[in-house]
CSV table of C-alpha atoms and ligand atoms in Angstrom, one decimal:
chain,number,residue,atom,x,y,z
A,1222,MET,CA,-104.9,78.3,-40.4
A,1223,LEU,CA,-102.9,75.9,-42.6
A,1224,ILE,CA,-100.2,77.4,-44.8
A,1225,ILE,CA,-98.5,75.4,-47.6
A,1226,LEU,CA,-95.2,76.7,-48.8
A,1227,ILE,CA,-94.1,75.8,-52.3
A,1228,GLY,CA,-91.0,76.8,-54.2
A,1229,ILE,CA,-88.0,75.3,-55.9
A,1230,PRO,CA,-85.3,73.9,-53.7
A,1231,GLY,CA,-83.5,76.8,-52.2
A,1232,ALA,CA,-86.4,79.2,-52.6
A,1233,GLY,CA,-86.4,79.7,-48.8
A,1234,LYS,CA,-89.3,77.6,-47.6
A,1235,GLY,CA,-87.5,76.4,-44.5
A,1236,THR,CA,-86.2,79.9,-43.8
A,1237,ILE,CA,-89.6,81.5,-44.0
A,1238,ALA,CA,-91.3,78.7,-42.1
A,1239,ASN,CA,-88.8,79.2,-39.2
A,1240,GLN,CA,-89.6,82.9,-39.1
A,1241,LEU,CA,-93.4,82.3,-39.0
A,1242,LYS,CA,-92.9,79.7,-36.3
A,1243,GLU,CA,-90.8,82.2,-34.2
A,1244,LYS,CA,-93.1,85.2,-34.7
A,1245,TYR,CA,-96.5,83.7,-34.8
A,1246,ALA,CA,-96.0,80.3,-33.0
A,1247,PHE,CA,-97.0,78.3,-36.0
A,1248,ARG,CA,-96.3,74.6,-35.9
A,1249,HIS,CA,-93.7,73.8,-38.6
A,1250,ILE,CA,-93.8,70.5,-40.4
A,1251,SER,CA,-90.9,70.1,-42.8
A,1252,THR,CA,-90.9,66.8,-44.6
A,1253,GLY,CA,-87.3,67.3,-45.6
A,1254,ASP,CA,-86.3,67.8,-42.0
A,1255,ILE,CA,-88.2,64.7,-40.9
A,1256,LEU,CA,-86.6,62.6,-43.6
A,1257,ARG,CA,-83.1,63.8,-42.7
A,1258,GLU,CA,-83.8,63.0,-39.0
A,1259,GLU,CA,-84.8,59.5,-40.0
A,1260,VAL,CA,-81.6,59.1,-42.0
A,1261,ALA,CA,-79.4,60.5,-39.2
A,1262,SER,CA,-81.0,58.1,-36.7
A,1263,LYS,CA,-80.6,55.1,-39.1
A,1264,SER,CA,-84.2,54.1,-38.6
A,1265,GLU,CA,-85.8,51.6,-40.9
A,1266,LEU,CA,-87.4,54.4,-42.9
A,1267,GLY,CA,-84.1,56.4,-42.8
A,1268,ASN,CA,-82.2,53.5,-44.4
A,1269,LYS,CA,-84.9,53.1,-47.0
A,1270,VAL,CA,-84.9,56.7,-48.1
A,1271,LYS,CA,-81.2,57.6,-47.7
A,1272,ASN,CA,-80.2,57.0,-51.3
A,1273,ILE,CA,-83.3,58.7,-52.6
A,1274,LEU,CA,-82.5,61.9,-50.6
A,1275,ASP,CA,-78.8,61.8,-51.6
A,1276,SER,CA,-79.7,61.6,-55.3
A,1277,GLY,CA,-82.3,64.4,-55.1
A,1278,GLU,CA,-85.1,62.1,-56.2
A,1279,LEU,CA,-88.6,62.3,-54.6
A,1280,VAL,CA,-89.5,59.8,-51.9
A,1281,SER,CA,-92.6,57.8,-52.8
A,1282,ASP,CA,-96.1,59.3,-52.4
A,1283,GLU,CA,-97.1,56.4,-50.1
A,1284,ILE,CA,-94.4,57.0,-47.6
A,1285,MET,CA,-94.9,60.8,-47.6
A,1286,ILE,CA,-98.7,60.6,-47.3
A,1287,ASP,CA,-98.4,58.2,-44.3
A,1288,MET,CA,-95.9,60.6,-42.7
A,1289,ILE,CA,-98.2,63.6,-43.0
A,1290,LYS,CA,-101.3,61.7,-41.9
A,1291,SER,CA,-99.6,60.6,-38.7
A,1292,ARG,CA,-98.7,64.2,-37.9
A,1293,LEU,CA,-102.0,65.8,-38.6
A,1294,THR,CA,-104.2,63.5,-36.5
A,1295,ASP,CA,-105.3,66.6,-34.4
A,1296,GLY,CA,-106.1,68.6,-37.6
A,1297,ALA,CA,-103.9,71.5,-38.8
A,1298,ILE,CA,-104.5,74.5,-36.5
A,1299,ASN,CA,-101.8,77.1,-37.2
A,1300,CYS,CA,-99.6,74.8,-39.1
A,1301,ILE,CA,-97.1,75.3,-41.9
A,1302,LEU,CA,-96.5,72.5,-44.3
A,1303,ASP,CA,-93.0,73.0,-45.7
A,1304,GLY,CA,-92.1,70.6,-48.6
A,1305,PHE,CA,-95.5,68.8,-48.7
A,1306,PRO,CA,-97.3,68.3,-51.0
A,1307,ARG,CA,-94.8,67.9,-53.8
A,1308,THR,CA,-97.1,65.9,-56.2
A,1309,LYS,CA,-100.7,66.0,-57.2
A,1310,LYS,CA,-101.3,62.7,-55.6
A,1311,GLN,CA,-100.0,64.1,-52.3
A,1312,ALA,CA,-102.2,67.1,-52.7
A,1313,GLU,CA,-105.3,64.9,-53.3
A,1314,ALA,CA,-104.5,62.9,-50.2
A,1315,LEU,CA,-104.0,66.1,-48.1
A,1316,ASP,CA,-107.5,67.3,-49.2
A,1317,LYS,CA,-108.9,64.2,-47.6
A,1318,ILE,CA,-107.3,65.1,-44.2
A,1319,VAL,CA,-107.6,68.9,-43.9
A,1320,GLU,CA,-109.1,71.9,-45.6
A,1321,VAL,CA,-106.4,73.6,-47.7
A,1322,ASN,CA,-106.8,77.4,-47.9
A,1323,ASN,CA,-103.5,79.1,-48.2
A,1324,VAL,CA,-100.8,78.1,-50.7
A,1325,VAL,CA,-97.8,80.4,-50.9
A,1326,GLN,CA,-95.5,80.0,-53.9
A,1327,ILE,CA,-92.1,81.5,-53.3
A,1328,HIS,CA,-90.6,82.4,-56.7
A,1329,LEU,CA,-86.8,82.2,-57.4
A,1330,THR,CA,-84.8,81.7,-60.5
A,1331,ASP,CA,-83.0,78.4,-61.0
A,1332,GLN,CA,-79.6,80.2,-61.1
A,1333,GLU,CA,-80.2,82.0,-57.8
A,1334,ALA,CA,-81.4,78.8,-56.1
A,1335,LEU,CA,-78.4,76.9,-57.3
A,1336,LYS,CA,-76.1,79.7,-55.9
A,1337,ARG,CA,-77.8,79.6,-52.5
A,1338,LEU,CA,-77.7,75.8,-52.2
A,1339,LEU,CA,-74.1,75.6,-53.2
A,1340,ASN,CA,-73.4,78.0,-50.3
A,1341,ARG,CA,-75.7,76.4,-47.8
A,1342,GLN,CA,-74.2,74.9,-44.6
A,1343,ASP,CA,-75.5,74.2,-41.1
A,1344,GLU,CA,-74.4,75.9,-37.9
A,1345,GLN,CA,-71.4,73.5,-37.7
A,1346,GLY,CA,-70.4,74.5,-41.2
A,1347,LYS,CA,-71.5,71.1,-42.6
A,1348,LYS,CA,-72.9,70.7,-46.0
A,1349,ARG,CA,-75.9,68.5,-46.9
A,1350,GLU,CA,-75.4,65.4,-49.0
A,1351,ASP,CA,-78.0,66.6,-51.5
A,1352,ASP,CA,-76.4,70.1,-51.9
A,1353,LYS,CA,-73.9,69.0,-54.6
A,1354,GLU,CA,-74.2,70.7,-58.0
A,1355,SER,CA,-75.4,67.7,-60.0
A,1356,VAL,CA,-77.9,66.7,-57.3
A,1357,ILE,CA,-79.2,70.3,-56.9
A,1358,LYS,CA,-79.8,70.5,-60.7
A,1359,ASN,CA,-81.7,67.2,-60.5
A,1360,ARG,CA,-83.9,68.5,-57.7
A,1361,ILE,CA,-84.6,71.8,-59.6
A,1362,ASN,CA,-85.5,69.8,-62.7
A,1363,LEU,CA,-87.8,67.6,-60.7
A,1364,PHE,CA,-89.5,70.6,-59.3
A,1365,HIS,CA,-90.3,71.9,-62.8
A,1366,GLU,CA,-91.5,68.5,-63.9
A,1367,GLN,CA,-93.5,67.3,-60.9
A,1368,VAL,CA,-94.1,70.1,-58.5
A,1369,ALA,CA,-95.1,72.8,-61.0
A,1370,PRO,CA,-98.2,70.8,-62.2
A,1371,LEU,CA,-99.3,70.6,-58.6
A,1372,LEU,CA,-99.5,74.4,-58.6
A,1373,GLU,CA,-102.1,74.2,-61.4
A,1374,TYR,CA,-104.2,72.0,-59.1
A,1375,TYR,CA,-104.3,74.8,-56.5
A,1376,ARG,CA,-104.5,77.7,-59.0
A,1377,LYS,CA,-107.7,76.3,-60.4
A,1378,ARG,CA,-109.2,76.8,-56.9
A,1379,ASN,CA,-107.7,80.3,-56.6
A,1380,LEU,CA,-105.6,79.3,-53.6
A,1381,VAL,CA,-102.1,80.3,-54.7
A,1382,LEU,CA,-100.5,83.5,-53.3
A,1383,GLU,CA,-97.4,84.4,-55.2
A,1384,ILE,CA,-94.4,86.1,-53.7
A,1385,ASN,CA,-90.9,87.1,-54.9
A,1386,GLY,CA,-88.2,85.1,-53.0
A,1387,ASP,CA,-85.4,87.1,-54.4
A,1388,GLY,CA,-84.7,89.7,-51.7
A,1389,LYS,CA,-83.5,89.9,-48.1
A,1390,VAL,CA,-85.1,87.4,-45.8
A,1391,SER,CA,-86.9,90.2,-44.0
A,1392,GLU,CA,-88.3,91.5,-47.3
A,1393,VAL,CA,-89.5,88.0,-48.3
A,1394,PHE,CA,-91.0,87.5,-44.9
A,1395,ASN,CA,-92.9,90.8,-45.0
A,1396,GLN,CA,-94.5,89.8,-48.3
A,1397,VAL,CA,-95.6,86.5,-46.8
A,1398,VAL,CA,-97.1,88.3,-43.7
A,1399,LYS,CA,-98.9,90.8,-45.9
A,1400,CYS,CA,-100.3,88.3,-48.4
A,1401,LEU,CA,-101.6,86.1,-45.6
A,1402,ASN,CA,-103.0,89.1,-43.6
A,1403,LEU,CA,-101.2,88.0,-40.4
B,1080,LIG,P1,-86.4,70.1,-48.5
B,1080,LIG,O1,-85.9,69.9,-47.1
B,1080,LIG,O2,-87.8,70.5,-48.6
B,1080,LIG,O3,-85.3,71.2,-49.0
B,1080,LIG,P2,-85.2,72.4,-50.0
B,1080,LIG,O4,-86.3,72.4,-50.9
B,1080,LIG,O5,-83.8,72.2,-50.4
B,1080,LIG,O6,-85.0,73.8,-49.2
B,1080,LIG,P3,-85.8,75.2,-48.9
B,1080,LIG,O7,-86.6,75.7,-50.1
B,1080,LIG,O8,-86.5,74.9,-47.6
B,1080,LIG,O9,-84.6,76.2,-48.7
B,1080,LIG,P4,-84.0,76.9,-47.5
B,1080,LIG,O10,-84.9,77.7,-46.7
B,1080,LIG,O11,-83.2,75.9,-46.7
B,1080,LIG,O12,-86.2,68.8,-49.4
B,1080,LIG,C1,-85.1,67.9,-49.4
B,1080,LIG,C2,-85.4,66.5,-50.0
B,1080,LIG,O13,-86.4,65.8,-49.2
B,1080,LIG,C3,-86.1,66.5,-51.4
B,1080,LIG,O14,-85.1,66.7,-52.4
B,1080,LIG,C4,-86.8,65.1,-51.4
B,1080,LIG,O15,-85.9,64.1,-51.7
B,1080,LIG,C5,-87.3,64.9,-50.0
B,1080,LIG,N1,-88.7,65.3,-49.8
B,1080,LIG,C6,-89.1,66.2,-48.9
B,1080,LIG,N2,-90.5,66.4,-49.0
B,1080,LIG,C7,-90.9,65.5,-49.9
B,1080,LIG,C8,-92.2,65.1,-50.4
B,1080,LIG,N3,-93.3,65.8,-50.0
B,1080,LIG,N4,-92.3,64.2,-51.4
B,1080,LIG,C9,-91.2,63.5,-51.8
B,1080,LIG,N5,-90.0,63.8,-51.4
B,1080,LIG,C10,-89.8,64.8,-50.4
B,1080,LIG,O16,-83.0,77.9,-48.2
B,1080,LIG,C11,-81.9,77.5,-48.9
B,1080,LIG,C12,-80.7,78.4,-48.7
B,1080,LIG,O17,-80.9,79.7,-49.1
B,1080,LIG,C13,-80.3,78.5,-47.2
B,1080,LIG,O18,-78.9,78.4,-47.1
B,1080,LIG,C14,-80.8,79.8,-46.7
B,1080,LIG,O19,-80.0,80.4,-45.7
B,1080,LIG,C15,-80.7,80.6,-48.0
B,1080,LIG,N6,-81.8,81.7,-48.1
B,1080,LIG,C16,-83.1,81.5,-47.8
B,1080,LIG,N7,-83.7,82.6,-48.1
B,1080,LIG,C17,-82.8,83.5,-48.5
B,1080,LIG,C18,-82.9,84.9,-49.0
B,1080,LIG,N8,-84.1,85.6,-49.0
B,1080,LIG,N9,-81.8,85.5,-49.4
B,1080,LIG,C19,-80.6,84.8,-49.4
B,1080,LIG,N10,-80.4,83.5,-49.0
B,1080,LIG,C20,-81.5,82.9,-48.6
């Protein structure tokens, strides 16, 4: 089973993916995490995308498609894609690699997402470079401009399962489990 999680920044994609990984041993592929690791290790790719990430813009489709291709060489058995695809071009490329059958859209208002991301910090209490108010707003706007049309692409094929992301993590998780019949 391949699960694609889509939602505005802060909707809780990473949080839900981690729970699915823990409870059902899914493989979790987060393009945001992979990019941040590249930046932290100062790799060639990391240096190339650092400014893009810090400004909240999207990394190019070419880079992202190559990244996913190289991670799905064995197919996508019990795999969660968190943060990919983000554009129609990425979705079209994914269709050529695997069969897409479960797209979960986590709904959250812009205001609630902004509030969550302004409060987000890692275990060491450190904030992400892209969790500054102006950058968050840019990321949310980009979602409405670029990611929302991608949902149409999947809706036409009746693949989108919609859940409400505004609730306790356990409540959101239970909705995901139910809609996917896990
Ligand atoms: P991502 O890493 O995908 O980050 P995100 O959208 O900010 O976070 P997510 O929705 O996973 O929220 P989370 O669970 O953390 O992207 C970062 C950047 O990478 C992008 O801006 C872009 O530049 C680049 N990128 C990645 N993929 C790309 C692609 N395919 N193409 C181009 N560029 C790409 O939750 C947020 C906060 O809310 C957390 O603090 C969490 O604890 C809290 N939270 C979660 N659920 C909650 C709940 N139910 N109640 C209360 N709080 C909750």
